[in-house]
Coordinates of N, CA and C in Angstrom, one line a residue:
M299 N -11.4 -26.7 -1.0 CA -11.3 -25.4 -1.8 C -11.2 -24.3 -1.1
S300 N -10.5 -23.3 -2.0 CA -9.8 -21.8 -1.9 C -10.7 -20.9 -2.8
I301 N -11.0 -19.8 -1.3 CA -11.6 -18.7 -1.6 C -10.7 -17.7 -2.1
A302 N -10.7 -17.3 -3.3 CA -9.8 -16.2 -3.2 C -10.0 -14.6 -2.8
R303 N -9.4 -13.6 -2.5 CA -9.2 -12.4 -1.7 C -8.4 -12.1 -2.7
K304 N -8.5 -10.6 -3.6 CA -7.5 -9.9 -4.4 C -6.8 -8.6 -3.4
I305 N -6.3 -8.7 -2.8 CA -5.3 -7.3 -2.1 C -4.4 -6.9 -2.5
C306 N -3.9 -5.3 -2.3 CA -3.4 -4.6 -2.9 C -2.5 -3.7 -1.9
M307 N -0.7 -3.8 -2.3 CA -0.2 -3.1 -1.4 C -0.2 -2.0 -2.1
V308 N 0.2 -0.8 -1.3 CA -0.1 0.8 -1.9 C 0.4 1.2 -0.9
G309 N 1.4 2.4 -1.5 CA 2.7 3.3 -0.8 C 3.5 3.9 -1.7
D310 N 4.1 5.2 -1.7 CA 5.6 6.0 -1.8 C 6.6 4.5 -2.8
F311 N 7.1 5.3 -3.2 CA 8.2 4.6 -4.1 C 9.1 4.4 -3.1
G312 N 10.2 3.0 -2.5 CA 11.1 2.6 -2.3 C 10.9 2.4 -0.7
V313 N 9.8 2.5 0.0 CA 9.1 2.1 0.9 C 9.1 0.2 1.6
G314 N 9.1 -0.4 0.7 CA 9.6 -1.6 0.7 C 8.5 -2.7 0.7
K315 N 7.4 -2.1 -0.4 CA 5.9 -2.7 -0.9 C 6.2 -4.6 -1.1
T316 N 7.8 -4.7 -2.5 CA 7.7 -5.5 -2.9 C 8.5 -6.6 -2.0
S317 N 9.5 -5.8 -1.0 CA 10.3 -6.5 -0.1 C 9.4 -7.4 1.0
L318 N 8.4 -6.4 1.0 CA 7.3 -7.2 2.3 C 6.6 -8.2 1.4
I319 N 6.0 -8.1 0.4 CA 5.4 -9.4 -0.2 C 6.4 -10.7 -0.1
E320 N 7.9 -10.3 -0.8 CA 8.8 -11.4 -0.8 C 9.2 -12.1 0.7
Q321 N 8.9 -11.1 1.7 CA 9.1 -12.0 3.1 C 7.8 -13.0 3.6
F322 N 6.7 -12.4 3.2 CA 5.7 -13.0 3.2 C 5.3 -14.1 2.8
V323 N 5.2 -13.8 1.4 CA 5.3 -15.3 0.4 C 6.4 -16.2 0.4
H324 N 7.3 -15.8 0.1 CA 9.2 -17.0 -0.1 C 9.5 -16.7 1.2
K325 N 9.9 -15.8 2.5 CA 10.3 -15.5 3.7 C 12.0 -15.7 2.9
Q326 N 12.0 -14.5 1.8 CA 13.1 -14.2 1.5 C 13.3 -12.3 1.2
F327 N 14.4 -11.7 1.5 CA 14.8 -10.6 1.4 C 16.0 -10.2 1.0
S328 N 15.9 -9.0 -0.1 CA 16.9 -8.9 -0.9 C 17.5 -7.5 -0.5
D329 N 18.8 -6.9 -0.4 CA 19.0 -5.5 -0.1 C 19.2 -4.4 -1.7
R330 N 19.1 -5.5 -2.7 CA 19.0 -4.9 -4.2 C 17.6 -3.8 -4.2
Y331 N 17.7 -2.8 -4.9 CA 16.4 -2.5 -4.8 C 16.0 -2.7 -6.3
L332 N 14.6 -2.8 -6.6 CA 14.1 -2.8 -8.2 C 12.9 -2.1 -8.2
T333 N 12.7 -1.1 -9.1 CA 11.4 -0.1 -9.3 C 10.4 -1.1 -9.6
T334 N 9.5 -0.9 -9.3 CA 8.0 -2.4 -10.0 C 7.7 -1.2 -11.3
I335 N 6.9 -1.7 -11.8 CA 6.6 -1.2 -12.8 C 5.2 -2.1 -13.6
G336 N 4.4 -0.9 -13.3 CA 2.6 -1.3 -12.9 C 2.6 -2.2 -12.1
V337 N 2.3 -3.6 -12.0 CA 1.6 -4.0 -10.9 C 2.4 -5.3 -11.2
K338 N 2.3 -6.3 -10.7 CA 3.5 -7.7 -10.0 C 2.4 -8.1 -8.7
I339 N 2.3 -9.5 -9.4 CA 0.9 -10.1 -8.9 C 1.5 -11.5 -8.3
D340 N 1.4 -12.2 -7.1 CA 1.6 -13.1 -6.1 C 0.5 -13.6 -5.1
T341 N 1.2 -15.0 -5.1 CA -0.3 -15.6 -4.3 C -0.2 -15.8 -2.9
K342 N -0.9 -16.4 -2.1 CA -0.4 -17.1 -0.8 C -1.9 -17.9 -0.4
D343 N -1.6 -18.8 -0.1 CA -2.9 -19.6 0.5 C -2.6 -19.5 1.9
M344 N -3.6 -19.3 2.4 CA -3.5 -19.8 4.4 C -4.8 -19.9 4.4
S345 N -4.9 -20.1 6.5 CA -6.0 -20.7 6.8 C -6.6 -19.6 7.6
I346 N -7.9 -18.8 7.5 CA -8.7 -18.5 8.6 C -9.4 -19.2 9.2
H347 N -9.7 -19.1 10.4 CA -10.7 -20.2 11.3 C -11.4 -21.6 10.1
G348 N -10.6 -22.1 10.0 CA -10.3 -22.8 9.3 C -10.8 -22.9 7.8
Q349 N -11.2 -21.8 7.4 CA -11.6 -21.9 5.6 C -10.4 -21.4 4.9
N350 N -10.4 -22.0 4.0 CA -9.1 -21.7 3.0 C -8.8 -20.5 2.4
L351 N -7.9 -19.8 2.5 CA -8.1 -18.6 2.0 C -6.8 -18.1 1.0
R352 N -7.1 -18.1 -0.2 CA -6.0 -17.9 -0.9 C -5.8 -16.1 -1.1
L353 N -4.9 -15.5 -0.8 CA -4.6 -13.8 -0.9 C -3.9 -13.9 -2.2
V354 N -4.6 -12.7 -3.4 CA -3.9 -12.7 -4.6 C -3.4 -11.2 -4.4
I355 N -1.9 -11.2 -4.3 CA -1.9 -10.2 -3.7 C -1.3 -9.2 -5.1
W356 N -1.7 -8.3 -5.4 CA -0.9 -7.5 -6.1 C -0.5 -5.9 -6.1
D357 N 1.0 -6.0 -6.2 CA 2.4 -5.3 -5.9 C 2.2 -4.1 -6.6
L358 N 1.1 -3.2 -6.6 CA 1.6 -1.8 -7.4 C 2.7 -0.8 -7.2
A359 N 2.8 -0.1 -8.5 CA 4.2 0.6 -8.3 C 4.4 1.3 -7.6
G360 N 4.8 2.1 -7.1 CA 5.3 2.7 -5.8 C 4.9 4.4 -6.7
K361 N 3.6 5.1 -5.5 CA 2.9 6.6 -6.3 C 2.6 7.0 -4.9
S362 N 3.4 8.7 -5.0 CA 2.6 9.5 -4.1 C 1.4 9.8 -4.6
S363 N 0.9 9.6 -5.6 CA -1.0 9.9 -5.9 C -1.5 9.0 -6.6
F364 N -3.1 9.0 -6.9 CA -3.3 8.2 -7.7 C -4.0 8.6 -9.2
S365 N -3.3 8.3 -10.5 CA -4.3 8.4 -11.4 C -5.6 7.5 -12.2
K366 N -6.4 7.8 -12.5 CA -7.3 7.2 -12.9 C -7.2 6.2 -13.7
L367 N -6.2 5.7 -14.3 CA -5.7 4.4 -14.4 C -5.1 3.5 -13.1
D368 N -4.1 4.0 -12.1 CA -3.9 3.8 -11.5 C -5.7 3.1 -10.1
H369 N -6.2 3.8 -10.2 CA -7.4 3.4 -8.9 C -7.9 2.0 -9.9
S370 N -7.8 1.5 -11.5 CA -8.5 1.0 -11.9 C -8.1 -0.8 -11.5
F371 N -6.6 -0.2 -10.8 CA -5.6 -1.4 -10.5 C -6.3 -2.1 -8.7
L372 N -7.2 -0.9 -8.3 CA -8.0 -1.2 -6.7 C -9.2 -2.2 -7.5
K373 N -9.6 -2.5 -8.4 CA -11.3 -2.5 -8.8 C -11.0 -4.4 -8.7
G374 N -12.1 -4.7 -7.5 CA -12.0 -6.2 -6.9 C -11.2 -6.3 -5.9
A375 N -10.7 -5.4 -5.3 CA -10.2 -5.6 -4.3 C -10.8 -5.9 -3.3
A376 N -10.5 -6.7 -2.0 CA -11.1 -6.8 -0.7 C -10.2 -5.8 0.0
G377 N -9.4 -5.6 0.0 CA -8.8 -4.8 0.5 C -7.5 -4.6 0.1
Y378 N -6.8 -3.4 1.1 CA -5.3 -3.3 0.7 C -4.4 -3.5 2.1
L379 N -3.1 -2.9 2.1 CA -1.9 -2.6 2.7 C -1.5 -1.4 2.5
L380 N -1.7 -0.5 3.5 CA -0.9 0.8 2.9 C 0.6 1.0 3.3
V381 N 1.3 1.4 3.1 CA 3.0 1.3 3.2 C 3.7 2.2 3.4
A382 N 4.5 2.6 4.3 CA 4.9 3.7 4.5 C 6.4 3.3 4.8
D383 N 7.3 4.1 5.3 CA 8.9 3.9 5.5 C 9.0 4.8 7.0
G384 N 9.5 3.8 7.9 CA 9.1 5.1 9.3 C 10.4 5.9 9.4
T385 N 11.4 5.5 8.1 CA 12.6 6.5 8.1 C 12.3 7.6 7.4
R386 N 11.4 8.1 6.7 CA 10.9 9.0 6.1 C 10.0 9.1 6.5
S387 N 9.7 10.3 7.1 CA 8.2 11.0 7.3 C 7.5 11.3 6.5
E388 N 7.8 11.6 5.1 CA 6.9 12.5 4.2 C 6.2 10.8 3.6
T389 N 6.6 10.1 3.4 CA 6.1 9.1 3.0 C 4.8 8.7 4.2
I390 N 4.7 8.6 5.0 CA 3.4 8.5 6.0 C 2.6 9.5 5.6
A391 N 3.1 10.9 5.8 CA 2.5 11.9 4.8 C 1.4 11.4 3.7
T392 N 2.3 11.0 2.8 CA 1.4 10.6 1.3 C 1.0 9.3 1.4
A393 N 1.1 8.6 2.7 CA 0.2 7.3 2.9 C -1.2 7.6 3.6
Q394 N -1.6 8.7 3.9 CA -2.7 9.5 4.9 C -3.0 10.2 2.8
S395 N -2.7 10.3 2.6 CA -3.6 11.4 1.3 C -3.8 10.1 0.3
L396 N -3.4 9.2 0.0 CA -3.4 7.6 -0.8 C -4.6 7.3 -0.2
A397 N -4.8 6.9 1.5 CA -6.0 6.1 2.1 C -7.2 6.9 1.4
E398 N -7.2 8.8 1.6 CA -8.0 9.2 1.9 C -8.1 9.2 -0.4
E399 N -7.6 9.5 -0.8 CA -7.8 9.4 -2.2 C -9.0 7.9 -2.6
I400 N -8.0 7.1 -1.9 CA -9.4 5.7 -2.2 C -10.1 5.4 -1.5
A401 N -10.2 5.6 -0.1 CA -11.5 6.1 0.2 C -12.4 7.1 -0.3
G402 N -12.1 7.8 -1.0 CA -12.9 8.6 -1.9 C -13.8 8.2 -3.1
Q403 N -12.8 7.5 -3.9 CA -13.1 6.4 -4.5 C -13.9 4.9 -5.0
W404 N -13.6 4.5 -3.3 CA -14.0 3.2 -3.1 C -14.9 3.2 -2.0
G405 N -15.0 4.2 -1.2 CA -15.8 3.6 -0.3 C -14.4 3.0 1.2
D406 N -15.5 2.5 2.4 CA -14.8 1.9 2.8 C -14.2 0.6 3.0
L407 N -13.0 0.4 2.4 CA -12.2 -0.7 1.7 C -11.1 -1.1 2.9
P408 N -11.0 -2.5 3.8 CA -10.5 -2.6 4.6 C -9.3 -2.6 4.6
F409 N -8.4 -1.8 5.3 CA -7.1 -1.5 4.8 C -6.2 -1.7 6.5
C410 N -4.8 -1.9 5.9 CA -3.8 -2.1 7.5 C -2.5 -1.5 7.5
F411 N -2.2 -0.6 8.2 CA -1.2 0.4 7.2 C 0.1 0.0 8.2
L412 N 1.3 -0.3 7.3 CA 2.7 -1.0 7.1 C 3.6 0.5 7.5
I413 N 3.9 0.8 9.0 CA 5.6 1.2 8.9 C 6.3 0.8 8.5
N414 N 7.4 0.6 7.8 CA 8.2 -0.2 7.5 C 9.5 0.1 7.6
K415 N 10.4 -0.4 7.8 CA 12.2 -0.6 8.4 C 12.4 -0.2 9.5
S416 N 11.1 -1.0 10.6 CA 11.7 -0.8 12.1 C 12.8 -1.4 12.2
D417 N 14.0 -2.4 11.8 CA 15.0 -2.4 11.7 C 16.5 -1.3 11.7
L418 N 15.5 0.0 11.3 CA 16.2 1.2 11.1 C 16.0 2.1 12.4
E419 N 15.8 1.3 13.2 CA 15.0 2.0 14.1 C 15.5 3.7 14.9
D420 N 17.1 3.2 14.6 CA 17.9 4.3 15.2 C 17.3 6.0 14.3
Q421 N 17.0 5.6 12.9 CA 16.9 6.7 11.7 C 15.6 7.0 11.6
W422 N 14.6 6.0 12.8 CA 13.3 6.5 12.3 C 12.8 7.6 12.9
E423 N 11.5 8.6 11.7 CA 11.1 9.5 12.1 C 9.4 9.3 12.0
A424 N 8.9 8.2 12.4 CA 7.6 8.2 12.4 C 7.3 8.9 13.7
N425 N 6.1 9.2 13.8 CA 5.5 9.6 15.2 C 4.7 8.7 15.1
D426 N 4.7 8.2 16.3 CA 3.1 7.6 16.5 C 1.6 7.5 16.9
S427 N 1.2 8.8 17.5 CA 0.6 9.5 17.2 C -0.2 10.0 16.0
K428 N 1.0 10.7 14.8 CA 0.5 10.9 13.6 C 0.0 9.8 12.9
T429 N 1.1 8.3 13.1 CA 0.4 7.3 12.1 C -0.4 6.3 12.7
T430 N -1.4 6.9 13.5 CA -1.9 6.4 14.3 C -3.8 6.7 14.2
S431 N -3.4 7.8 13.6 CA -4.8 8.9 13.9 C -5.4 8.4 12.4
F432 N -5.8 7.7 11.3 CA -5.9 8.1 10.3 C -6.3 6.0 10.2
A433 N -5.3 5.4 11.2 CA -5.7 4.0 10.4 C -6.3 3.1 11.9
Q434 N -6.9 2.1 11.8 CA -7.4 1.1 13.0 C -6.8 0.1 12.9
C435 N -5.8 -0.4 11.9 CA -5.0 -1.3 12.0 C -3.7 -0.9 11.5
V436 N -2.3 -0.9 13.1 CA -1.1 -0.3 12.0 C 0.1 -1.4 12.7
F437 N 1.0 -1.7 11.6 CA 1.6 -2.3 12.4 C 3.5 -1.6 12.2
K438 N 4.3 -2.0 13.1 CA 5.6 -1.8 13.0 C 6.4 -3.1 12.3
T439 N 6.7 -3.6 11.2 CA 7.5 -3.9 10.4 C 8.9 -3.6 9.7
S440 N 9.0 -5.1 9.4 CA 11.1 -4.5 8.7 C 10.9 -6.0 8.2
A441 N 10.6 -5.8 6.7 CA 11.0 -6.6 5.8 C 12.1 -7.6 5.5
K442 N 13.2 -7.1 6.0 CA 14.2 -7.9 6.5 C 14.3 -9.1 7.5
T443 N 14.0 -8.2 8.5 CA 14.0 -9.1 9.7 C 13.0 -9.9 9.3
G444 N 11.6 -9.6 9.1 CA 10.4 -10.5 9.3 C 9.7 -9.6 10.5
E445 N 9.7 -9.3 11.4 CA 9.2 -8.4 11.8 C 7.6 -7.8 11.8
G446 N 6.5 -8.3 12.3 CA 5.6 -7.8 11.9 C 4.8 -8.0 10.8
V447 N 5.7 -8.9 10.2 CA 5.2 -9.0 8.7 C 3.5 -9.9 8.3
D448 N 4.0 -11.2 9.0 CA 3.2 -11.7 9.1 C 1.5 -11.6 9.7
D449 N 2.1 -10.9 10.8 CA 1.0 -9.8 12.0 C 0.2 -9.5 11.1
A450 N 0.6 -9.0 10.5 CA 0.2 -7.6 9.4 C -1.1 -8.2 8.6
F451 N 0.0 -9.1 7.0 CA -0.7 -10.1 6.1 C -2.4 -10.6 7.3
D452 N -2.0 -11.3 8.3 CA -2.8 -11.8 9.0 C -4.2 -10.8 9.2
A453 N -3.9 -9.6 9.8 CA -4.7 -9.2 10.0 C -5.8 -8.2 8.7
L454 N -4.8 -8.8 7.9 CA -5.9 -7.9 6.7 C -6.4 -9.2 5.7
A455 N -6.1 -10.4 6.3 CA -6.6 -11.6 5.7 C -8.1 -11.8 7.0
E456 N -8.1 -11.5 7.8 CA -9.3 -11.7 8.4 C -10.0 -10.7 8.3
R457 N -9.7 -9.1 8.4 CA -10.9 -8.7 7.7 C -10.9 -8.8 6.7
V458 N -10.5 -9.2 5.5 CA -11.1 -10.0 4.1 C -11.9 -10.9 4.0
A459 N -11.2 -11.9 4.9 CA -11.7 -13.2 5.0 C -13.9 -13.5 5.0
P460 N -14.4 -14.1 4.2 CA -15.7 -14.7 4.2 C -16.3 -14.9 6.1

């Protein structure tokens, strides 16, 4: 029997939240950009310390700030993955303010910070000291190549597992 844990993908528009989920759940990547409207839900079964865990992954539409409605999507979440685009430094600032908003509403919800698009490192704008200051769990990821994706989801799964 699996224990289910809801986790949410949170971040600005176009940072790769949906692509990261596709890479983690289906091992697929598409260059085609489709805007997420509302929320899309996927699941992934995994084993943490011999315990079967089902991650119920809520892919939230890209936001630079949360409305009251958006906060309701986080209700019941065991944790979240906060995503920024390493080639767009403004998405890192957005991620930090989203983390503060979520903490204000939901307290110390476990999260990992993913700086996505590491395959475009020649266009990288992320400054490591700036990015790690507010998050205890940080990963450079590439939804395209798969770099760091499983590690990031595994790290959050460890934090939310019973």
